[in-house]
Amino acid sequence: MQLVVGKIGRAHGIRGDVSVEVRTDEPELRLGPGAVLLTDPVSAGPLTVESGKVHSGRLLLRFAGVKDRNAAEALRGTILIAEVDPEERPDDPEEYYDHQLIGLDVVLLDGTPVGELTEVVHLPYQDLLTVKKPDGTEVLVPFVSRIVPTIDLENQRAVLDPPPGLIDPEEAEVARGASEGSGEAAGAEDAEGVDGAGPAEGSTESGAEEPA
């Protein structure tokens, strides 16, 4: 099984270092010294990680045979790919590899079908799940436990508890209209609801909010 674990950015310095956009929750394992990585384009690799360090919040890697800035800059934009045993699982039971998630059926808490999980988008601040609906449209779902409370690999499904409007924009319009029509009393209720929900929401945060 091949997993995308990074993308090479610009060269750093004159000795062959490159910045890397990390796309794995296990950079120490996937991008550590000695790791051999396939590449896209294929002609750029394979690449062997010689050394690595974090500089100003960015991961910098040096690959064997890449000795100067010109050689490093030639790798810019290259996708880094790791070979992973399909049976391998993350150490944290609340984390998942992308290939475990792609293809899952996505349903609501009551079992209503939503669509198919087609992609995991890794952003610096959060991971998103791309869900393709039956009509061909796509929605992006924040991969946090309060919105995705259950990943059921045995039954090949992801269960959502989305806020109004996330899956169906019309629901957001209805909710907004109801709130506007209820005046000051509704505003007070909303404020109380937010205050009361704060601790409970925080208690759901865990490693599941940052999957692989």
Coordinates of C-alpha atoms in Angstrom, one line a residue:
M1 CA 0.0 0.0 0.0
Q2 CA 1.4 3.4 -1.0
L3 CA 0.7 6.5 1.1
V4 CA 1.5 10.1 0.3
V5 CA 3.5 11.4 3.3
G6 CA 4.8 14.7 2.1
K7 CA 5.5 17.3 -0.7
I8 CA 8.8 18.9 -1.3
G9 CA 8.8 22.7 -1.2
R10 CA 11.6 25.2 -1.8
A11 CA 15.2 24.7 -1.3
H12 CA 16.7 26.0 2.0
G13 CA 20.3 27.1 2.2
I14 CA 23.1 25.9 -0.1
R15 CA 23.7 22.4 1.1
G16 CA 20.8 20.5 -0.4
D17 CA 18.1 20.9 2.3
V18 CA 14.5 21.2 1.2
S19 CA 11.4 22.2 3.1
V20 CA 8.7 19.6 3.2
E21 CA 4.9 19.9 3.5
V22 CA 4.1 17.0 5.9
R23 CA 1.1 14.9 5.0
T24 CA 1.4 12.2 7.7
D25 CA 0.8 12.1 11.4
E26 CA 3.9 10.0 11.8
P27 CA 6.7 12.1 10.3
E28 CA 9.3 10.6 12.7
L29 CA 8.5 7.2 11.2
R30 CA 7.7 8.0 7.6
L31 CA 10.2 10.8 7.0
G32 CA 13.0 9.9 9.5
P33 CA 16.6 9.3 8.6
G34 CA 17.1 6.2 6.5
A35 CA 13.5 6.2 5.1
V36 CA 13.4 5.3 1.4
L37 CA 10.6 7.1 -0.4
L38 CA 9.0 6.7 -3.8
T39 CA 8.2 9.9 -5.7
D40 CA 5.8 11.4 -8.1
P41 CA 7.2 12.0 -10.7
V42 CA 8.9 8.7 -10.6
S43 CA 12.0 10.1 -12.3
A44 CA 12.8 12.1 -9.1
G45 CA 13.3 9.1 -6.9
P46 CA 13.5 6.9 -5.0
L47 CA 14.9 9.3 -2.3
T48 CA 16.6 8.3 0.9
V49 CA 16.3 10.7 3.8
E50 CA 19.8 11.5 5.1
S51 CA 18.9 13.9 7.9
G52 CA 16.1 16.1 9.1
K53 CA 15.3 19.0 11.4
V54 CA 12.6 21.5 12.2
H55 CA 13.4 25.1 11.5
S56 CA 11.0 28.0 12.1
G57 CA 8.1 25.5 12.3
R58 CA 9.0 23.8 9.0
L59 CA 10.4 20.4 8.5
L60 CA 13.7 20.5 6.5
L61 CA 15.0 17.3 5.0
R62 CA 18.3 16.4 3.2
F63 CA 18.3 13.5 0.8
A64 CA 21.2 11.3 -0.1
G65 CA 22.9 12.5 -3.2
V66 CA 21.3 16.0 -3.1
K67 CA 24.4 18.1 -2.3
D68 CA 23.6 21.7 -3.4
R69 CA 20.8 24.2 -3.8
N70 CA 20.3 23.6 -7.5
A71 CA 19.8 19.9 -6.9
A72 CA 17.4 20.6 -4.1
E73 CA 15.4 23.2 -6.1
A74 CA 15.0 20.6 -8.9
L75 CA 13.0 18.5 -6.5
R76 CA 10.5 21.2 -5.7
G77 CA 6.9 20.0 -6.1
T78 CA 7.8 16.3 -5.8
I79 CA 5.3 14.1 -3.9
L80 CA 6.9 11.8 -1.4
I81 CA 5.3 8.3 -1.1
A82 CA 5.9 5.6 1.5
E83 CA 5.3 1.9 1.1
V84 CA 3.1 0.7 4.0
D85 CA 1.9 -2.8 4.9
P86 CA -1.9 -2.8 4.2
E87 CA -2.4 -4.5 7.6
E88 CA -0.5 -1.9 9.5
R89 CA -2.5 0.3 11.9
P90 CA -1.6 3.4 13.8
D91 CA -0.6 2.9 17.4
D92 CA -3.4 5.2 18.6
P93 CA -6.8 3.5 18.1
E94 CA -8.4 6.9 17.5
E95 CA -6.3 7.5 14.5
Y96 CA -6.6 6.2 11.0
Y97 CA -4.6 6.0 7.8
D98 CA -6.2 7.6 4.7
H99 CA -6.6 4.3 2.9
Q100 CA -8.7 3.0 5.8
L101 CA -11.2 5.9 5.4
I102 CA -11.5 6.3 1.6
G103 CA -14.5 4.4 0.3
L104 CA -16.4 4.3 3.6
D105 CA -20.2 4.8 3.4
V106 CA -21.1 8.1 5.2
V107 CA -24.4 8.1 7.2
L108 CA -26.1 10.3 9.8
L109 CA -26.7 9.2 13.4
D110 CA -30.2 7.8 12.4
G111 CA -28.7 5.8 9.5
T112 CA -29.7 8.2 6.7
P113 CA -27.2 7.8 3.8
V114 CA -25.1 10.9 3.0
G115 CA -22.6 9.6 0.4
E116 CA -19.2 8.1 0.0
L117 CA -15.9 9.3 1.6
T118 CA -13.6 9.9 -1.3
E119 CA -10.6 11.8 0.1
V120 CA -8.9 13.0 3.2
V121 CA -7.6 16.5 2.9
H122 CA -4.7 17.4 5.3
L123 CA -4.5 21.1 6.2
P124 CA -2.1 22.7 8.6
Y125 CA -4.8 23.4 11.2
Q126 CA -7.2 20.5 10.6
D127 CA -8.1 17.4 8.5
L128 CA -11.2 17.4 6.3
L129 CA -13.1 14.5 4.8
T130 CA -14.4 14.9 1.3
V131 CA -17.9 13.3 1.0
K132 CA -19.4 12.7 -2.5
K133 CA -23.2 12.9 -2.3
P134 CA -25.5 10.8 -4.6
D135 CA -26.2 13.8 -6.8
G136 CA -22.5 14.2 -7.5
T137 CA -21.8 17.2 -5.4
E138 CA -19.2 17.2 -2.7
V139 CA -19.0 18.5 0.9
L140 CA -16.0 19.0 3.2
V141 CA -16.5 17.7 6.7
P142 CA -14.1 18.7 9.5
F143 CA -12.7 15.5 10.9
V144 CA -13.3 16.2 14.6
S145 CA -15.0 13.8 17.0
R146 CA -18.0 16.1 17.7
I147 CA -18.9 16.0 14.0
V148 CA -17.6 12.5 13.1
P149 CA -18.3 10.6 16.4
T150 CA -17.9 7.1 14.9
I151 CA -15.6 5.4 12.4
D152 CA -16.8 1.9 12.0
L153 CA -14.2 0.0 9.9
E154 CA -15.9 -3.3 10.5
N155 CA -19.1 -2.2 8.8
Q156 CA -17.2 0.2 6.5
R157 CA -19.0 3.4 7.5
A158 CA -18.4 6.8 9.0
V159 CA -21.2 8.3 11.1
L160 CA -21.8 12.1 11.1
D161 CA -23.5 14.4 13.5
P162 CA -23.2 17.6 11.5
P163 CA -24.4 21.1 12.4
P164 CA -27.3 22.5 10.4
G165 CA -26.2 23.5 6.9
L166 CA -23.0 21.5 6.7
I167 CA -24.5 18.7 4.5
D168 CA -27.7 20.5 3.3
P169 CA -27.3 24.4 3.0
E170 CA -31.1 24.7 3.1
E171 CA -31.1 23.5 6.7
A172 CA -28.9 26.5 7.6
E173 CA -31.4 28.9 6.0
V174 CA -34.2 27.4 8.0
A175 CA -32.3 27.5 11.2
R176 CA -31.3 31.1 10.5
G177 CA -34.9 32.1 9.8
A178 CA -36.2 30.5 12.9
S179 CA -33.6 32.3 15.1
E180 CA -34.3 35.7 13.5
G181 CA -38.0 35.3 14.0
S182 CA -37.8 34.5 17.7
G183 CA -36.4 37.9 18.9
E184 CA -34.5 38.7 22.1
A185 CA -35.7 35.6 24.0
A186 CA -34.1 33.4 21.4
G187 CA -30.9 35.2 21.7
A188 CA -30.8 34.7 25.4
E189 CA -31.5 31.0 24.9
D190 CA -28.7 30.7 22.4
A191 CA -26.3 32.3 24.7
E192 CA -27.2 30.0 27.5
G193 CA -26.9 27.0 25.2
V194 CA -23.4 28.0 24.2
D195 CA -22.3 28.5 27.8
G196 CA -23.7 25.2 28.8
A197 CA -22.3 23.3 25.9
G198 CA -18.7 24.5 26.3
P199 CA -17.4 22.0 28.8
A200 CA -19.1 19.0 27.2
E201 CA -17.7 20.0 23.7
G202 CA -14.2 20.3 25.0
S203 CA -14.4 16.9 26.7
T204 CA -14.8 15.2 23.3
E205 CA -11.5 16.5 22.0
S206 CA -8.9 13.7 21.5
G207 CA -6.4 12.3 19.1
A208 CA -9.3 11.4 16.8
E209 CA -9.4 15.0 15.8
E210 CA -6.0 14.7 14.0
P211 CA -6.1 11.4 12.0
A212 CA -3.4 10.2 9.6

